[in-house]
C-alpha cells in the first residue's frame, strides 16, 4: 500500500505543514485524521506564507485531493474562513479538491467557550490549551452527544441535537463558570449559513474515498497534527491535547486498516520547542533559549504565543520512534542552529542520581529529570542557501549523522528554510 504517515515526533510545530506541502507534489491524496483548529501548519511558497488550521496542507497543489476525515473536530467557523481565504487566493476552484467526512465531530462556539472558561478557572494550573474548544468537542464525541458533520444536512435532527446540547452547556457556562450562555436560535441560524458554504465539500463516507485510492495504488499522505508528546494516551498527561496524535491514529481517524502505510515519517525539529504547560527536560531558560526562539521565529502559528525552546532530546525522540513506529525522519530547521560554537544533544536523563535512557511515563518524574548532554561542534556558515547534503559544512553533516546513528533511523530529508526549495533529499519519498 502506498500510504505515508507524516507525524510530529516532538511537541508539535516541527514543520509538518512544510513537509506535507513538499511531499504533496508527488501525492494524490492528503488526509487530516485527528485534531482540529488547534493545529497551525505553515506553508511558504515563493515567499508567500499560508497558515492552515483545518484544511490539509496539500491544498496548494490543484491535482491533490484533500480529505478531512472522521477523527477531526471540525470548527465550522474556522473551516469556512479558511476555505474563503483560499478561494480569494484563487485556490480550490474545484470543490472536488476538498472532501469532508460526514463522521467528523462538529465544533461550535460553546466548545470554545467551555475550553476558555475552564482554563481561566484553572489559573496557574492551566494546561495552556489553544482555547479552540478541542477538549470539550472530543468529550462530546466520547459521551455520544456530538453533532456530526452529516447531521448538519438534516435540519430537524440538527435543531434537536443543538437544543439538547445547549441545555447542558449553558447550565455549565452560566451556573458553574459564571459566563455568558449561548443563544440557541442564533447559533442554529449561523450553523445553517455555514452548512450552505460547506455543502459542496461533503464527502459522505470519506473512508470509501481513501480506501479506493489506496486500492488503486494512488499515493496517499496522512497528515498528523500536534506531536507525539501531546498524545492523549502516550504524551505528558495531563499536559496533552485531547486526541491521539501518534501514527496509529491515522488508521482510526480515517477508517482504513493498519496495512495502509508503507512508511511513517517522523517530522523532527533540529532542536525542541513546546507551547503551553508541562514538562520539557531540555528547555533553555536564559539567553540561549531566547536566541533560538528569535532566530527560529518560534511563536505559535495558531495563538501567536512564544514557544518554549531547548536542545534536541534524543531520549524523547527514541520514545517517539517506538510509539509511532517511525521508519524515517525529516530533520527540520537545521539552518536555525547555524552560528553556535557548541550544539548540545540530550542522550540520557538523570533521575534521583541514576542515569536512565528511557522516558519516564510518569509526568511528575519527567518534570524532575536532568538532561545528560553530548556536546557537538557547531558551524558558523549560513546554510539556508545550500541545496545538496554534501554542500553542508562538515559539522552540520556530523550533527545529522550523529542523530541518525543515535536514533537508529534513517534521515531522508533535511530542511534548511521554510521554502519548498530549501529541502535537501537524501532518499526519494516513494520507493
Ligand atoms: P507544523 O505545525 O508542524 O506544521 O509547524 P508550524 O508551521 O507550526 O511551525 C514551523 C515553522 O517553521 C513555520 O513557520 C515554517 O514556515 C517554518 N519552517 C519549516 N521548516 C523550516 C526550516 O527548515 N527552516 C526554517 N528556518 N523554518 C522552517
Ligand atoms: P501543530 O499541528 C503545538 C498544545 C497546546 C497545549 C496542549 C493542549 O501546529 O503542531 P489543545 O488546544 O489541543 O487542547 O491544547 O496542546 N497544542 C499544540 N502545540 N502545536 C500544535 O499543533 C498544538 N496543538 C495543541 O499548546 O499545550
Ligand atoms: Mg504548528
XYZ file of C-alpha atoms and ligand atoms in Angstrom:
487
model
C 0.000 0.000 0.000
C 1.470 3.354 -0.975
C 0.396 5.340 2.105
C 2.804 7.516 4.077
C 2.024 8.837 7.543
C 3.610 12.167 8.455
C 3.681 12.611 12.202
C 5.169 15.130 14.641
C 7.819 13.437 16.771
C 8.131 16.136 19.460
C 5.631 18.632 20.970
C 4.155 19.899 17.687
C 5.233 22.661 15.292
C 8.039 20.508 13.900
C 7.359 21.644 10.316
C 4.693 19.105 9.299
C 2.915 21.638 7.075
C 6.036 22.343 5.035
C 6.802 18.633 4.618
C 3.229 17.803 3.555
C 3.259 20.663 1.036
C 6.575 19.480 -0.427
C 5.529 15.795 -0.435
C 2.147 16.693 -1.984
C 3.844 17.471 -5.294
C 4.262 13.676 -5.563
C 0.965 12.648 -3.945
C -2.659 12.166 -4.993
C -4.356 12.451 -1.603
C -3.657 14.226 1.699
C -5.764 13.172 4.704
C -6.093 15.051 8.019
C -7.199 12.423 10.546
C -7.186 13.992 14.046
C -7.041 17.261 15.947
C -8.740 20.427 14.873
C -8.045 24.130 14.581
C -5.537 23.861 17.431
C -3.105 22.930 14.643
C -1.267 25.665 12.764
C 0.552 24.346 9.712
C 2.667 26.857 7.800
C 3.423 26.620 4.086
C 5.782 29.027 2.316
C 5.732 29.135 -1.482
C 7.751 31.775 -3.349
C 7.966 33.765 -0.134
C 4.179 33.765 0.354
C 3.040 32.309 3.670
C -0.192 30.307 4.148
C -1.203 29.082 7.605
C -3.722 26.231 7.654
C -5.584 25.011 10.717
C -8.068 22.500 9.305
C -7.669 22.310 5.555
C -4.979 19.705 4.739
C -1.577 21.054 3.713
C -1.828 19.564 0.203
C -4.344 22.217 -0.855
C -1.823 24.360 -2.770
C -1.491 21.520 -5.282
C -4.614 21.572 -7.507
C -4.304 17.918 -8.517
C -4.170 16.666 -4.931
C -7.431 15.666 -3.218
C -7.528 16.833 0.404
C -9.671 14.895 2.874
C -10.813 15.915 6.348
C -11.507 12.537 7.903
C -13.734 11.319 10.748
C -11.178 11.810 13.541
C -11.044 15.588 13.092
C -13.036 18.007 15.256
C -14.363 20.413 12.650
C -14.680 24.051 13.734
C -17.296 25.302 11.271
C -16.348 28.985 11.555
C -12.670 28.225 11.084
C -13.006 25.863 8.146
C -15.325 28.280 6.330
C -12.866 31.145 6.938
C -10.024 29.067 5.618
C -11.935 27.976 2.529
C -12.926 31.605 1.858
C -9.359 32.894 2.049
C -8.069 30.056 -0.109
C -10.756 30.813 -2.685
C -9.879 34.524 -2.609
C -6.312 33.483 -3.410
C -7.650 31.622 -6.464
C -7.343 28.175 -4.890
C -9.921 25.343 -4.547
C -11.559 26.430 -7.796
C -12.797 22.854 -7.975
C -14.669 21.717 -4.825
C -13.594 18.127 -5.539
C -10.203 19.188 -4.145
C -11.533 19.176 -0.580
C -13.714 16.433 0.893
C -15.140 16.422 4.426
C -16.319 13.238 6.143
C -19.893 13.045 7.458
C -18.375 11.413 10.547
C -16.369 14.480 11.662
C -17.288 15.919 15.050
C -18.659 19.436 14.666
C -17.007 22.027 16.923
C -19.115 25.068 17.837
C -18.876 28.261 19.890
C -19.871 26.554 23.142
C -16.879 24.203 22.916
C -14.556 27.183 22.627
C -16.353 28.986 25.472
C -16.042 25.974 27.804
C -12.374 25.415 26.906
C -11.543 29.058 27.673
C -13.638 29.213 30.849
C -12.045 26.030 32.136
C -8.524 27.291 31.508
C -9.357 30.542 33.279
C -10.712 28.637 36.258
C -7.540 26.527 36.443
C -5.421 29.672 36.861
C -1.757 28.762 37.399
C -2.564 25.067 36.935
C -3.842 25.603 33.392
C -2.914 23.235 30.553
C -2.195 26.169 28.264
C -4.608 24.987 25.581
C -5.075 26.864 22.336
C -8.577 27.820 23.530
C -10.040 26.332 20.357
C -12.518 24.032 22.096
C -10.688 20.827 21.235
C -11.090 19.051 24.594
C -14.817 19.816 25.000
C -15.540 18.714 21.410
C -13.802 15.347 21.850
C -15.592 14.946 25.203
C -18.935 15.243 23.399
C -17.854 12.593 20.924
C -16.872 10.200 23.721
C -20.128 10.999 25.555
C -22.034 10.084 22.360
C -23.615 13.524 22.247
C -21.627 15.067 19.406
C -23.177 16.740 16.377
C -21.601 15.145 13.329
C -20.916 16.879 10.018
C -23.538 14.646 8.363
C -26.170 15.840 10.898
C -25.918 19.370 9.502
C -27.814 18.274 6.411
C -30.874 17.177 8.390
C -32.326 20.371 9.879
C -34.779 18.715 12.275
C -32.067 16.481 13.693
C -29.626 19.378 13.912
C -32.112 21.576 15.775
C -32.946 18.819 18.258
C -29.283 17.989 18.928
C -28.298 21.632 19.256
C -31.106 22.387 21.703
C -30.242 19.357 23.783
C -26.553 20.256 23.814
C -27.198 23.856 24.801
C -29.355 22.894 27.763
C -26.359 21.211 29.324
C -23.638 23.587 28.027
C -25.480 26.729 29.049
C -26.027 25.354 32.523
C -22.292 24.755 32.776
C -21.359 28.140 31.321
C -23.850 30.148 33.372
C -24.016 28.350 36.698
C -20.555 26.870 37.045
C -18.231 29.122 35.054
C -20.351 32.288 35.510
C -20.017 33.281 31.870
C -22.403 34.207 29.085
C -24.754 31.479 27.799
C -25.191 30.839 24.068
C -28.433 31.642 22.244
C -29.808 28.503 20.581
C -31.777 30.253 17.823
C -28.848 32.463 16.843
C -26.439 29.529 16.765
C -28.877 27.411 14.727
C -29.147 30.226 12.145
C -25.387 30.597 11.959
C -24.824 26.852 11.571
C -27.334 26.796 8.696
C -25.430 29.579 6.923
C -22.089 27.834 7.385
C -23.556 24.496 6.252
C -24.604 26.057 2.927
C -20.999 27.083 2.291
C -19.679 23.663 3.229
C -22.211 21.577 1.261
C -20.065 21.371 -1.918
C -17.282 19.716 0.086
C -19.397 16.964 1.631
C -17.788 13.545 1.094
C -20.382 11.487 2.979
C -18.243 8.379 3.629
C -14.651 9.626 3.253
C -13.219 6.260 4.220
C -14.503 4.841 0.892
C -12.578 7.573 -0.946
C -9.304 6.842 0.826
C -9.761 3.108 0.695
C -10.344 3.212 -3.050
C -7.351 5.491 -3.540
C -5.097 3.032 -1.706
C -6.537 0.092 -3.638
C -5.881 1.913 -6.910
C -2.246 2.470 -5.831
C -2.708 6.223 -5.545
C -0.185 7.970 -3.353
C -1.784 8.918 -0.059
C -0.279 11.108 2.655
C -1.755 11.048 6.147
C -1.138 14.437 7.758
C -0.709 14.309 11.525
C -1.380 17.318 13.704
C 0.269 18.163 17.047
C 3.101 15.846 18.094
C 3.845 12.578 19.873
C 4.423 14.111 23.299
C 0.967 15.746 23.133
C -0.784 12.395 22.573
C -3.745 11.849 24.874
C -2.585 8.382 25.967
C 1.168 8.406 25.358
C 2.097 12.056 25.911
C 2.931 14.062 29.019
C -0.559 13.716 30.533
C -2.404 15.887 31.559
C -0.367 18.427 29.548
C -1.527 16.980 26.254
C -4.185 17.546 23.636
C -7.423 15.553 23.551
C -6.754 13.315 20.556
C -4.365 10.512 19.720
C -1.584 12.190 17.811
C 0.595 9.148 17.126
C 0.750 7.327 13.808
C -1.770 4.625 14.735
C -4.382 7.350 14.914
C -4.179 7.749 11.116
C -5.943 4.421 10.615
C -8.590 5.013 13.259
C -9.233 8.636 12.300
C -9.575 7.768 8.603
C -11.242 4.376 8.780
C -8.643 2.263 6.962
C -6.677 -0.773 8.136
C -3.147 -0.632 9.599
C -1.645 -2.039 6.404
C -2.403 1.295 4.685
C 1.043 2.735 5.437
C 4.374 1.684 3.995
C 6.309 4.443 5.740
C 5.957 6.569 8.856
C 7.920 9.788 8.614
C 8.711 11.480 11.925
C 8.978 15.220 11.452
C 11.723 16.337 13.809
C 12.995 19.813 14.541
C 16.801 20.001 14.910
C 16.129 21.376 18.408
C 12.975 21.216 20.586
C 10.015 23.533 21.209
C 6.852 23.315 23.256
C 3.836 25.642 23.650
C 1.727 25.569 26.810
C 2.431 23.998 30.206
C 4.089 20.685 31.060
C 7.495 19.057 31.430
C 10.252 19.864 28.948
C 13.573 18.354 30.129
C 15.905 20.146 27.674
C 14.274 23.574 27.978
C 16.708 26.526 27.877
C 15.608 29.395 30.084
C 18.294 32.014 29.534
C 19.754 33.933 26.592
C 20.346 30.782 24.584
C 16.660 29.836 24.692
C 15.736 33.382 23.724
C 18.214 33.341 20.837
C 16.759 30.112 19.409
C 13.213 31.483 19.830
C 14.153 34.664 17.978
C 16.198 33.059 15.207
C 13.694 30.216 14.777
C 10.681 32.567 14.757
C 9.254 30.346 17.484
C 5.885 31.956 18.002
C 2.696 29.903 17.639
C 1.032 29.736 14.209
C -2.390 29.463 15.925
C -2.187 31.592 19.064
C 0.954 33.704 18.489
C 2.261 32.560 21.899
C 6.030 32.400 22.416
C 7.175 28.789 22.132
C 9.469 27.404 24.835
C 12.786 26.309 23.289
C 15.555 23.837 24.092
C 18.131 21.416 22.720
C 17.314 18.207 20.891
C 16.054 15.474 23.220
C 17.112 12.059 21.898
C 15.511 10.203 24.822
C 12.091 11.633 23.943
C 12.768 11.025 20.241
C 13.591 7.355 20.795
C 10.295 7.083 22.655
C 8.532 8.740 19.704
C 10.132 6.295 17.281
C 8.873 3.411 19.397
C 5.271 4.516 19.987
C 4.733 5.668 16.387
C 6.788 3.035 14.586
C 8.666 5.831 12.806
C 10.601 4.393 9.862
C 12.207 7.576 8.502
C 12.975 11.073 9.724
C 12.678 14.518 8.175
C 15.051 16.832 10.057
C 13.735 20.388 10.064
C 15.081 23.881 10.747
C 18.730 22.862 10.719
C 19.508 26.396 9.443
C 18.405 27.836 12.796
C 21.328 26.147 14.565
C 23.956 27.993 12.462
C 26.333 30.219 14.408
C 26.592 28.231 17.649
C 30.081 27.206 18.836
C 28.625 24.135 20.510
C 25.370 22.248 19.971
C 24.119 20.035 22.769
C 22.013 16.906 22.324
C 20.422 15.113 25.262
C 21.366 11.404 25.208
C 20.105 10.351 28.658
C 18.354 11.690 31.768
C 19.425 11.618 35.381
C 16.605 10.828 37.818
C 17.432 10.803 41.545
C 21.110 10.469 40.681
C 20.588 7.464 38.397
C 21.189 7.715 34.654
C 18.216 6.476 32.621
C 17.785 6.049 28.877
C 14.012 5.539 28.720
C 11.484 8.336 29.023
C 9.643 8.116 32.370
C 5.937 7.830 31.615
C 5.090 9.464 34.944
C 4.820 13.194 34.248
C 5.974 14.152 37.758
C 9.174 12.119 37.235
C 9.690 13.631 33.789
C 9.457 17.097 35.365
C 12.336 16.220 37.706
C 14.832 14.640 35.296
C 18.090 16.383 34.455
C 19.319 16.037 30.900
C 22.703 14.445 30.183
C 24.208 16.156 27.160
C 26.632 15.216 24.449
C 28.381 18.309 23.122
C 28.921 18.616 19.384
C 30.881 21.177 17.394
C 28.710 23.803 15.724
C 29.132 25.556 12.371
C 29.287 29.237 11.526
C 28.024 29.308 7.935
C 24.507 30.291 6.890
C 23.186 27.066 5.328
C 19.816 28.327 4.086
C 21.095 28.538 0.503
C 22.596 25.048 0.473
C 20.774 22.705 -1.931
C 22.696 19.416 -1.526
C 23.620 17.480 1.602
C 27.264 17.259 0.543
C 27.491 21.061 0.387
C 26.632 21.400 4.073
C 29.532 22.242 6.416
C 31.202 19.123 7.848
C 29.960 19.928 11.380
C 26.347 20.084 10.144
C 26.774 16.748 8.369
C 28.286 15.303 11.547
C 25.251 16.514 13.543
C 22.864 14.829 11.058
C 24.867 11.617 11.154
C 25.032 11.658 14.942
C 21.226 11.980 15.190
C 20.617 9.224 12.619
C 23.026 6.875 14.437
C 21.644 7.608 17.916
C 18.073 7.066 16.734
C 18.986 4.112 14.512
C 16.563 5.535 11.979
C 17.408 6.921 8.516
C 17.122 10.661 7.965
C 15.619 11.021 4.480
C 15.052 14.752 4.289
C 16.840 17.772 5.765
C 15.191 21.179 5.713
C 17.228 24.399 5.746
C 14.475 27.007 5.431
C 10.695 27.436 5.228
C 10.571 27.445 1.389
C 9.907 24.400 -0.778
C 13.289 24.758 -2.465
C 15.084 24.697 0.892
C 14.642 20.930 1.122
C 17.559 18.522 0.791
C 16.634 14.971 -0.174
C 18.759 12.069 0.940
C 16.324 9.400 -0.249
C 13.288 9.639 -2.543
C 9.868 9.824 -0.919
C 8.150 6.902 -2.636
C 10.299 3.894 -3.459
P 3.721 22.436 11.971
O 2.672 22.758 12.972
O 4.462 21.181 12.303
O 3.220 22.433 10.562
O 4.793 23.602 12.079
P 4.472 25.195 12.155
O 4.053 25.656 10.829
O 3.597 25.484 13.305
O 5.904 25.733 12.566
C 7.035 25.527 11.784
C 7.592 26.890 11.360
O 8.895 26.727 10.856
C 6.807 27.562 10.250
O 6.893 28.933 10.406
C 7.558 27.107 8.984
O 7.414 28.014 7.904
C 8.966 27.107 9.479
N 9.880 26.141 8.871
C 9.619 24.875 8.450
N 10.776 24.267 8.069
C 11.762 25.172 8.257
C 13.182 25.129 8.098
O 13.778 24.129 7.717
N 13.871 26.263 8.419
C 13.265 27.389 8.878
N 14.010 28.433 9.166
N 11.926 27.454 9.049
C 11.198 26.358 8.757
P 0.518 21.660 15.299
O -0.321 20.705 14.488
C 1.964 22.768 19.262
C -0.774 22.152 22.632
C -1.283 23.403 23.328
C -1.425 22.854 24.745
C -1.938 21.434 24.511
C -3.444 21.281 24.608
O 0.598 23.030 14.756
O 1.845 21.043 15.616
P -5.436 21.951 22.955
O -5.864 23.284 22.424
O -5.071 20.972 21.894
O -6.384 21.374 23.945
O -4.080 22.262 23.793
O -1.516 21.089 23.205
N -1.004 22.114 21.173
C -0.043 22.321 20.255
N 1.257 22.669 20.401
N 1.468 22.544 18.028
C 0.189 22.166 17.872
O -0.328 21.786 16.674
C -0.649 22.088 19.005
N -1.955 21.787 19.203
C -2.151 21.791 20.530
O -0.348 24.442 23.257
O -0.178 22.765 25.368
Mg 2.035 24.341 14.172
